Every structure is written in C-alpha cells, then in structure tokens.
Amino acid sequence: MLETSPPEIFDCQTCGACCAYSADWPRFSLESDEELAAIPEAMIAEDESGMKFENGRCAALTGEVGKHVGCTVYLVRPHVCRTCMPGDEECRIARAAFGFTVEGLPEPEVYFE
C-alpha cells in the first residue's frame, strides 16, 4: 500500500479528490531538473508544465476517487502534491467540488506540531 497521510489524521487513500480536481493543479513549480527526470515521461503533460491530466484526473492516480486511490509516482511526486495536506484549503476545495464532506477534516496545523 502506498503511504500518504497518517490514517489517524486522515486517510487520503479513501479520497483522491485533490488528484482529480483540476488539470491546473498537478503543475510543476519548484522541481529541480533531477526531480523532473525522476518522474516517468509518460506521466508528464505534453507541454511539460506538470503531470498529465487525462480522463478527469492525474495520470498517476490509480483506483476510484472517493473509494480507494493511490499514486504510482508517490515517491517522486511534484512539490504541489507534497504540500497539499488533508484539511488545507486545496483539500477542502477539491473535496467540495466532488461533493465530499469537509467535516471532520484535520486542521492543517496538525502537520506542523
């Protein structure tokens, strides 16, 4: 099983909304050339601006959104994916767009204690 947020905080693998919310989200921003080279070329958008978004989701996302998902490039995922945390603004926006509840989500500060 791929590791995401600690399940006692929130199990991201039962959601995946952030990975299927928008073609504009899985974008590259702070990645070094070495980090970009580690991402499989087949997962990178044609214009090389970010992750490929196809069929309404990041190409690296596996499973069914809202049920059970995983990331095939988790260990080398882009910075934007690394910084999205359960309960933060991006998480809440994505979950709301899918009609998923935002009640009971952790406050983002829990990750910085």
PDB file of N, CA, C and O in Angstrom, residues 9 82-86 88 107-113:
ATOM      1  N   ILE A   9      -4.755  10.678  11.207  1.00  0.00           N
ATOM      2  CA  ILE A   9      -5.075  12.076  10.923  1.00  0.00           C
ATOM      3  C   ILE A   9      -6.175  12.121   9.862  1.00  0.00           C
ATOM      4  O   ILE A   9      -7.204  12.728  10.042  1.00  0.00           O
ATOM      5  N   ARG A  82       3.109  17.255  -2.787  1.00  0.00           N
ATOM      6  CA  ARG A  82       3.708  17.063  -1.460  1.00  0.00           C
ATOM      7  C   ARG A  82       3.170  18.057  -0.441  1.00  0.00           C
ATOM      8  O   ARG A  82       3.095  17.769   0.746  1.00  0.00           O
ATOM      9  N   THR A  83       2.819  19.247  -0.895  1.00  0.00           N
ATOM     10  CA  THR A  83       2.385  20.277   0.041  1.00  0.00           C
ATOM     11  C   THR A  83       0.883  20.280   0.292  1.00  0.00           C
ATOM     12  O   THR A  83       0.433  20.894   1.257  1.00  0.00           O
ATOM     13  N   CYS A  84       0.105  19.625  -0.535  1.00  0.00           N
ATOM     14  CA  CYS A  84      -1.339  19.530  -0.298  1.00  0.00           C
ATOM     15  C   CYS A  84      -1.561  18.586   0.881  1.00  0.00           C
ATOM     16  O   CYS A  84      -1.125  17.432   0.855  1.00  0.00           O
ATOM     17  N   MET A  85      -2.185  19.081   1.928  1.00  0.00           N
ATOM     18  CA  MET A  85      -2.397  18.305   3.144  1.00  0.00           C
ATOM     19  C   MET A  85      -3.885  18.186   3.455  1.00  0.00           C
ATOM     20  O   MET A  85      -4.653  19.094   3.154  1.00  0.00           O
ATOM     21  N   PRO A  86      -4.282  17.082   4.048  1.00  0.00           N
ATOM     22  CA  PRO A  86      -5.681  16.931   4.439  1.00  0.00           C
ATOM     23  C   PRO A  86      -6.141  18.096   5.298  1.00  0.00           C
ATOM     24  O   PRO A  86      -5.463  18.475   6.248  1.00  0.00           O
ATOM     25  N   ASP A  88      -6.315  21.246   4.376  1.00  0.00           N
ATOM     26  CA  ASP A  88      -5.891  22.580   3.948  1.00  0.00           C
ATOM     27  C   ASP A  88      -6.872  23.112   2.900  1.00  0.00           C
ATOM     28  O   ASP A  88      -7.818  22.435   2.502  1.00  0.00           O
ATOM     29  N   GLU A 107      -7.247  20.102  11.020  1.00  0.00           N
ATOM     30  CA  GLU A 107      -6.749  21.445  10.750  1.00  0.00           C
ATOM     31  C   GLU A 107      -5.313  21.294  10.252  1.00  0.00           C
ATOM     32  O   GLU A 107      -4.568  20.478  10.790  1.00  0.00           O
ATOM     33  N   PRO A 108      -4.912  22.013   9.229  1.00  0.00           N
ATOM     34  CA  PRO A 108      -3.562  21.867   8.659  1.00  0.00           C
ATOM     35  C   PRO A 108      -2.431  22.014   9.681  1.00  0.00           C
ATOM     36  O   PRO A 108      -1.379  21.431   9.523  1.00  0.00           O
ATOM     37  N   GLU A 109      -2.656  22.759  10.766  1.00  0.00           N
ATOM     38  CA  GLU A 109      -1.602  22.959  11.769  1.00  0.00           C
ATOM     39  C   GLU A 109      -1.137  21.648  12.391  1.00  0.00           C
ATOM     40  O   GLU A 109      -0.049  21.562  12.913  1.00  0.00           O
ATOM     41  N   VAL A 110      -1.961  20.599  12.330  1.00  0.00           N
ATOM     42  CA  VAL A 110      -1.603  19.316  12.943  1.00  0.00           C
ATOM     43  C   VAL A 110      -0.325  18.745  12.345  1.00  0.00           C
ATOM     44  O   VAL A 110       0.388  17.995  12.989  1.00  0.00           O
ATOM     45  N   TYR A 111       0.011  19.136  11.136  1.00  0.00           N
ATOM     46  CA  TYR A 111       1.205  18.614  10.463  1.00  0.00           C
ATOM     47  C   TYR A 111       2.472  19.335  10.886  1.00  0.00           C
ATOM     48  O   TYR A 111       3.565  18.896  10.562  1.00  0.00           O
ATOM     49  N   PHE A 112       2.307  20.451  11.557  1.00  0.00           N
ATOM     50  CA  PHE A 112       3.478  21.260  11.905  1.00  0.00           C
ATOM     51  C   PHE A 112       3.737  21.311  13.403  1.00  0.00           C
ATOM     52  O   PHE A 112       4.464  22.133  13.886  1.00  0.00           O
ATOM     53  N   GLU A 113       3.080  20.418  14.144  1.00  0.00           N
ATOM     54  CA  GLU A 113       3.280  20.384  15.603  1.00  0.00           C
ATOM     55  C   GLU A 113       4.591  19.757  15.951  1.00  0.00           C
ATOM     56  O   GLU A 113       5.163  18.989  15.278  1.00  0.00           O
TER      57      GLU A 113
END
